[in-house]
GROMACS .gro file of C-alpha atoms in nm:
model
  301
    1MET     CA    1  12.623   5.372  22.420
    2VAL     CA    2  12.326   5.136  22.398
    3ALA     CA    3  12.433   4.929  22.096
    4GLU     CA    4  12.651   4.915  21.787
    5VAL     CA    5  12.511   4.759  21.470
    6PRO     CA    6  12.736   4.686  21.168
    7LEU     CA    7  12.594   4.829  20.848
    8PRO     CA    8  12.630   4.682  20.497
    9GLY     CA    9  12.831   4.839  20.220
   10PRO     CA   10  13.175   4.996  20.204
   11ALA     CA   11  13.317   5.229  20.465
   12GLY     CA   12  13.230   5.586  20.374
   13ARG     CA   13  13.019   5.890  20.442
   14PHE     CA   14  12.658   5.883  20.556
   15ASP     CA   15  12.439   6.193  20.539
   16TYR     CA   16  12.083   6.265  20.650
   17GLN     CA   17  11.842   6.024  20.821
   18SER     CA   18  11.463   6.020  20.856
   19PHE     CA   19  11.225   5.829  21.083
   20ASP     CA   20  10.898   5.700  20.941
   21SER     CA   21  10.650   5.775  21.220
   22SER     CA   22  10.407   5.515  21.086
   23SER     CA   23  10.657   5.229  21.122
   24THR     CA   24  10.973   5.133  21.305
   25LEU     CA   25  11.194   5.225  21.011
   26LEU     CA   26  11.483   5.467  21.009
   27TRP     CA   27  11.597   5.561  20.657
   28LEU     CA   28  11.967   5.641  20.614
   29ALA     CA   29  12.142   5.798  20.317
   30HIS     CA   30  12.472   5.610  20.269
   31MET     CA   31  12.620   5.871  20.041
   32ALA     CA   32  12.956   5.701  19.979
   33ALA     CA   33  12.792   5.370  19.884
   34GLY     CA   34  12.521   5.520  19.662
   35GLU     CA   35  12.259   5.343  19.871
   36VAL     CA   36  11.968   5.415  20.100
   37LEU     CA   37  11.918   5.181  20.394
   38ALA     CA   38  11.599   5.102  20.584
   39PHE     CA   39  11.690   5.013  20.942
   40ASP     CA   40  11.430   4.856  21.168
   41VAL     CA   41  11.485   5.007  21.514
   42GLY     CA   42  11.279   4.731  21.672
   43SER     CA   43  11.480   4.434  21.547
   44ARG     CA   44  11.794   4.646  21.501
   45ARG     CA   45  11.871   4.519  21.156
   46VAL     CA   46  11.876   4.651  20.801
   47VAL     CA   47  11.561   4.533  20.624
   48ALA     CA   48  11.611   4.702  20.285
   49ARG     CA   49  11.899   4.830  20.072
   50VAL     CA   50  11.814   5.056  19.780
   51SER     CA   51  12.095   5.080  19.527
   52GLY     CA   52  12.136   5.327  19.241
   53MET     CA   53  12.127   5.622  19.483
   54ALA     CA   54  12.447   5.795  19.369
   55GLY     CA   55  12.536   6.085  19.596
   56ALA     CA   56  12.244   6.029  19.834
   57THR     CA   57  12.234   6.330  20.066
   58GLY     CA   58  11.889   6.423  20.197
   59VAL     CA   59  11.625   6.166  20.285
   60LEU     CA   60  11.272   6.230  20.406
   61ALA     CA   61  10.996   5.984  20.492
   62VAL     CA   62  10.642   6.118  20.443
   63PRO     CA   63  10.406   5.864  20.602
   64SER     CA   64  10.087   6.028  20.473
   65LEU     CA   65  10.205   5.963  20.117
   66ARG     CA   66  10.369   5.628  20.192
   67ARG     CA   67  10.674   5.768  20.020
   68VAL     CA   68  11.041   5.831  20.095
   69PHE     CA   69  11.216   6.108  19.903
   70VAL     CA   70  11.592   6.102  19.847
   71SER     CA   71  11.817   6.377  19.713
   72LEU     CA   72  12.076   6.241  19.471
   73SER     CA   73  12.355   6.498  19.439
   74GLU     CA   74  12.553   6.307  19.175
   75LYS     CA   75  12.249   6.227  18.961
   76HIS     CA   76  12.098   6.577  19.009
   77GLN     CA   77  11.769   6.407  19.090
   78VAL     CA   78  11.520   6.337  19.366
   79ALA     CA   79  11.427   5.970  19.389
   80VAL     CA   80  11.080   5.871  19.507
   81LEU     CA   81  11.065   5.539  19.697
   82ASP     CA   82  10.780   5.322  19.817
   83ALA     CA   83  10.802   5.349  20.197
   84HIS     CA   84  10.710   4.983  20.248
   85THR     CA   85  10.928   4.811  19.990
   86GLY     CA   86  11.198   5.065  19.904
   87ARG     CA   87  11.111   5.026  19.535
   88VAL     CA   88  11.202   5.327  19.321
   89LEU     CA   89  10.877   5.471  19.188
   90SER     CA   90  11.015   5.767  18.996
   91ARG     CA   91  11.304   6.008  18.958
   92VAL     CA   92  11.268   6.384  18.925
   93GLU     CA   93  11.530   6.614  18.776
   94ALA     CA   94  11.652   6.838  19.055
   95GLY     CA   95  11.904   7.115  18.986
   96ARG     CA   96  12.277   7.106  19.053
   97PHE     CA   97  12.315   6.974  19.410
   98PRO     CA   98  11.989   6.870  19.576
   99ASP     CA   99  12.032   6.835  19.950
  100GLY     CA  100  11.783   6.912  20.231
  101LEU     CA  101  11.415   6.815  20.199
  102ALA     CA  102  11.093   6.941  20.355
  103TYR     CA  103  10.729   6.857  20.290
  104ALA     CA  104  10.443   7.109  20.317
  105PRO     CA  105  10.127   6.898  20.366
  106SER     CA  106   9.882   7.182  20.312
  107ALA     CA  107  10.019   7.244  19.962
  108HIS     CA  108  10.116   6.881  19.892
  109LYS     CA  109  10.459   7.002  19.782
  110LEU     CA  110  10.814   6.886  19.843
  111PHE     CA  111  11.080   7.156  19.883
  112VAL     CA  112  11.443   7.072  19.810
  113SER     CA  113  11.745   7.290  19.875
  114ASP     CA  114  11.964   7.308  19.563
  115GLU     CA  115  12.284   7.416  19.735
  116TYR     CA  116  12.501   7.511  19.437
  117GLY     CA  117  12.208   7.600  19.215
  118ARG     CA  118  12.127   7.878  19.465
  119GLN     CA  119  11.758   7.795  19.453
  120GLU     CA  120  11.481   7.607  19.626
  121LEU     CA  121  11.334   7.332  19.413
  122VAL     CA  122  10.962   7.259  19.429
  123ILE     CA  123  10.801   6.926  19.340
  124ASP     CA  124  10.433   6.834  19.333
  125ALA     CA  125  10.450   6.540  19.573
  126ALA     CA  126  10.146   6.354  19.442
  127SER     CA  127  10.251   6.350  19.078
  128SER     CA  128  10.630   6.384  19.117
  129VAL     CA  129  10.617   6.672  18.869
  130PRO     CA  130  10.871   6.954  18.916
  131LEU     CA  131  10.734   7.305  18.957
  132PRO     CA  132  10.917   7.633  18.889
  133PRO     CA  133  11.215   7.672  19.128
  134ILE     CA  134  11.246   7.963  19.367
  135PRO     CA  135  11.565   8.175  19.335
  136MET     CA  136  11.730   8.221  19.674
  137ASN     CA  137  12.017   8.452  19.566
  138GLY     CA  138  12.271   8.248  19.759
  139GLU     CA  139  12.389   7.896  19.833
  140VAL     CA  140  12.119   7.704  20.016
  141GLY     CA  141  12.168   7.491  20.327
  142ASN     CA  142  11.901   7.287  20.500
  143THR     CA  143  11.525   7.325  20.455
  144GLN     CA  144  11.257   7.276  20.722
  145TYR     CA  145  10.878   7.300  20.752
  146ASP     CA  146  10.710   7.488  21.038
  147PRO     CA  147  10.365   7.335  21.100
  148VAL     CA  148  10.248   7.634  21.306
  149SER     CA  149  10.304   7.911  21.050
  150GLY     CA  150  10.281   7.676  20.753
  151ARG     CA  151  10.605   7.823  20.618
  152ILE     CA  152  10.908   7.656  20.467
  153TRP     CA  153  11.229   7.791  20.622
  154VAL     CA  154  11.554   7.781  20.427
  155ALA     CA  155  11.910   7.851  20.543
  156VAL     CA  156  12.076   8.075  20.284
  157GLN     CA  157  12.432   8.015  20.385
  158THR     CA  158  12.620   8.266  20.170
  159ARG     CA  159  12.389   8.549  20.286
  160ASP     CA  160  12.391   8.459  20.658
  161GLN     CA  161  12.013   8.454  20.671
  162LEU     CA  162  11.702   8.241  20.689
  163ALA     CA  163  11.432   8.281  20.427
  164ALA     CA  164  11.064   8.196  20.468
  165ILE     CA  165  10.860   8.059  20.177
  166ASP     CA  166  10.482   8.051  20.152
  167PRO     CA  167  10.416   7.704  20.004
  168ALA     CA  168  10.080   7.815  19.868
  169THR     CA  169  10.239   8.073  19.638
  170ASP     CA  170  10.603   7.956  19.632
  171ALA     CA  171  10.705   8.312  19.714
  172VAL     CA  172  10.975   8.424  19.956
  173VAL     CA  173  10.779   8.620  20.217
  174ALA     CA  174  11.059   8.704  20.463
  175ARG     CA  175  11.436   8.715  20.493
  176VAL     CA  176  11.583   8.723  20.842
  177ALA     CA  177  11.947   8.793  20.925
  178VAL     CA  178  12.123   8.565  21.176
  179PRO     CA  179  12.411   8.782  21.306
  180GLY     CA  180  12.691   8.583  21.462
  181ILE     CA  181  12.610   8.272  21.259
  182GLU     CA  182  12.853   8.231  20.968
  183ARG     CA  183  12.733   8.023  20.674
  184PRO     CA  184  12.410   7.894  20.833
  185HIS     CA  185  12.355   7.539  20.714
  186GLY     CA  186  12.206   7.305  20.974
  187LEU     CA  187  11.851   7.393  21.076
  188VAL     CA  188  11.565   7.254  21.282
  189ILE     CA  189  11.234   7.409  21.386
  190ASP     CA  190  11.103   7.405  21.744
  191ALA     CA  191  10.736   7.449  21.657
  192VAL     CA  192  10.625   7.440  22.022
  193HIS     CA  193  10.826   7.751  22.115
  194GLN     CA  194  10.825   7.900  21.762
  195LEU     CA  195  11.203   7.900  21.752
  196ALA     CA  196  11.451   7.804  21.483
  197TYR     CA  197  11.784   7.654  21.579
  198VAL     CA  198  12.038   7.733  21.310
  199ALA     CA  199  12.402   7.624  21.302
  200GLY     CA  200  12.685   7.815  21.135
  201GLU     CA  201  12.924   7.580  20.961
  202GLY     CA  202  13.167   7.871  20.921
  203ASN     CA  203  13.219   7.947  21.290
  204GLY     CA  204  13.082   7.656  21.494
  205ARG     CA  205  12.800   7.855  21.658
  206LEU     CA  206  12.437   7.763  21.717
  207GLY     CA  207  12.179   8.042  21.702
  208VAL     CA  208  11.831   8.060  21.853
  209LEU     CA  209  11.594   8.261  21.631
  210ASP     CA  210  11.250   8.377  21.742
  211LEU     CA  211  11.030   8.306  21.439
  212ARG     CA  212  10.760   8.546  21.559
  213THR     CA  213  10.984   8.853  21.587
  214GLY     CA  214  11.272   8.760  21.355
  215ARG     CA  215  11.517   8.834  21.638
  216LEU     CA  216  11.825   8.622  21.709
  217LEU     CA  217  11.809   8.563  22.083
  218GLU     CA  218  12.141   8.396  22.164
  219THR     CA  219  12.427   8.194  22.020
  220TYR     CA  220  12.613   7.898  22.168
  221PRO     CA  221  12.938   7.718  22.079
  222VAL     CA  222  12.912   7.372  21.923
  223GLY     CA  223  13.156   7.152  21.732
  224ASP     CA  224  13.345   7.271  21.424
  225GLU     CA  225  13.139   7.264  21.102
  226PRO     CA  226  12.801   7.177  21.254
  227ASP     CA  227  12.579   6.986  21.013
  228VAL     CA  228  12.272   6.787  21.123
  229LEU     CA  229  12.041   6.882  21.411
  230ALA     CA  230  11.780   6.674  21.593
  231ILE     CA  231  11.520   6.776  21.850
  232ASP     CA  232  11.346   6.575  22.120
  233VAL     CA  233  11.019   6.764  22.156
  234GLU     CA  234  10.881   6.564  22.448
  235ARG     CA  235  11.191   6.595  22.668
  236GLY     CA  236  11.294   6.936  22.540
  237ARG     CA  237  11.639   6.845  22.416
  238LEU     CA  238  11.842   6.952  22.118
  239PHE     CA  239  12.135   6.774  21.954
  240VAL     CA  240  12.386   6.929  21.712
  241ALA     CA  241  12.620   6.697  21.519
  242SER     CA  242  12.932   6.837  21.357
  243GLU     CA  243  13.175   6.734  21.087
  244SER     CA  244  13.446   6.745  21.355
  245GLY     CA  245  13.279   6.444  21.519
  246ALA     CA  246  13.123   6.625  21.815
  247ILE     CA  247  12.756   6.595  21.909
  248ALA     CA  248  12.651   6.872  22.147
  249ALA     CA  249  12.343   6.818  22.365
  250PHE     CA  250  12.129   7.096  22.511
  251GLN     CA  251  11.826   7.120  22.737
  252ILE     CA  252  11.562   7.359  22.605
  253ARG     CA  253  11.442   7.605  22.870
  254GLY     CA  254  11.195   7.834  22.697
  255GLU     CA  255  11.406   8.062  22.479
  256ARG     CA  256  11.733   7.949  22.638
  257LEU     CA  257  11.953   7.645  22.592
  258ILE     CA  258  12.138   7.475  22.876
  259PRO     CA  259  12.449   7.284  22.759
  260LEU     CA  260  12.438   6.925  22.884
  261ALA     CA  261  12.713   6.714  22.733
  262THR     CA  262  12.921   6.654  22.421
  263TYR     CA  263  12.974   6.312  22.265
  264ARG     CA  264  13.266   6.255  22.030
  265ALA     CA  265  13.325   5.995  21.760
  266PRO     CA  266  13.498   6.013  21.420
  267HIS     CA  267  13.263   6.126  21.139
  268ALA     CA  268  12.968   6.171  21.378
  269HIS     CA  269  12.813   6.453  21.175
  270SER     CA  270  12.465   6.303  21.139
  271VAL     CA  271  12.220   6.236  21.422
  272ALA     CA  272  11.857   6.121  21.434
  273LEU     CA  273  11.628   6.090  21.734
  274ASP     CA  274  11.353   5.834  21.784
  275PRO     CA  275  11.067   6.028  21.951
  276ARG     CA  276  10.923   5.708  22.095
  277THR     CA  277  11.232   5.577  22.273
  278HIS     CA  278  11.438   5.901  22.287
  279LEU     CA  279  11.739   5.707  22.158
  280LEU     CA  280  11.992   5.870  21.927
  281TYR     CA  281  12.113   5.710  21.603
  282VAL     CA  282  12.457   5.804  21.473
  283PRO     CA  283  12.587   5.635  21.155
  284LEU     CA  284  12.965   5.629  21.142
  285ALA     CA  285  13.160   5.605  20.818
  286GLN     CA  286  13.431   5.376  20.949
  287VAL     CA  287  13.503   5.191  21.272
  288ASN     CA  288  13.777   4.929  21.234
  289GLY     CA  289  13.731   4.948  20.858
  290ARG     CA  290  13.352   4.902  20.855
  291PRO     CA  291  13.049   5.132  20.870
  292LEU     CA  292  12.825   5.098  21.170
  293LEU     CA  293  12.526   5.254  21.343
  294ARG     CA  294  12.588   5.363  21.699
  295ILE     CA  295  12.281   5.388  21.924
  296LEU     CA  296  12.310   5.626  22.218
  297GLU     CA  297  12.107   5.760  22.505
  298LEU     CA  298  12.158   6.076  22.705
  299GLU     CA  299  12.209   5.971  23.066
  300GLU     CA  300  11.988   6.133  23.327
  301ASP     CA  301  12.154   6.324  23.609
   0.00000   0.00000   0.00000
């Protein structure tokens, strides 16, 4: 543990986080408080609190647009924030339970997983205008963008598959089964190796999918109900945070993963990695009655 920083607001669940690569800000969705926090990793303090974010789940900073997008599950909206001030610029109606977010820069579109609506929502990012949603024929987990193929990848958790969307046409162009991964939810793309790491919240397994062949290469045990994943591209490390409070660390060796260590803390189901410092950020719902942000580093052998 490098540091612990008390966070404002009541004790309660946090969800996704997003680094703004153009600044030193880490954006955190404090779901239980109905707030989004901007945390400056340089000064290690909260520099903005955005209220009125009922049911904040997904959060995504898009530096090229100077915007931060937030999924509001209780409001059934996506909020659009100014990345410098946190001011709410607009709100977009967004299905039944908006959750994961991904941005396709070539199409200038935001893709939002509508978990219970069983669809992928599409928003024109420049105008904040909703476009026709994409039926996914199953409950939708996390959503990620692959910069190499230009595809949006979506975990369809009730079909045990990943689906690929062409953001130019908003069409599903592939569906790939992930055998051995029950209810795939957490997802991150390793663009360098063209792999997808997908976590099954139903059986606590992590799968490695070759995006070029559509073949599941291997599965690994992680904590119960895995949720948020983070990847350290430079050092080749992968982190899988679970609802059970376990964060599993792996070393990436080509197509294989080498288990390194597991960190445990209550409610440690969300993890973010700063690519500049390689530090991990883990918001915890309650420690001695208060929420806090725990900052960790993976010790070298």
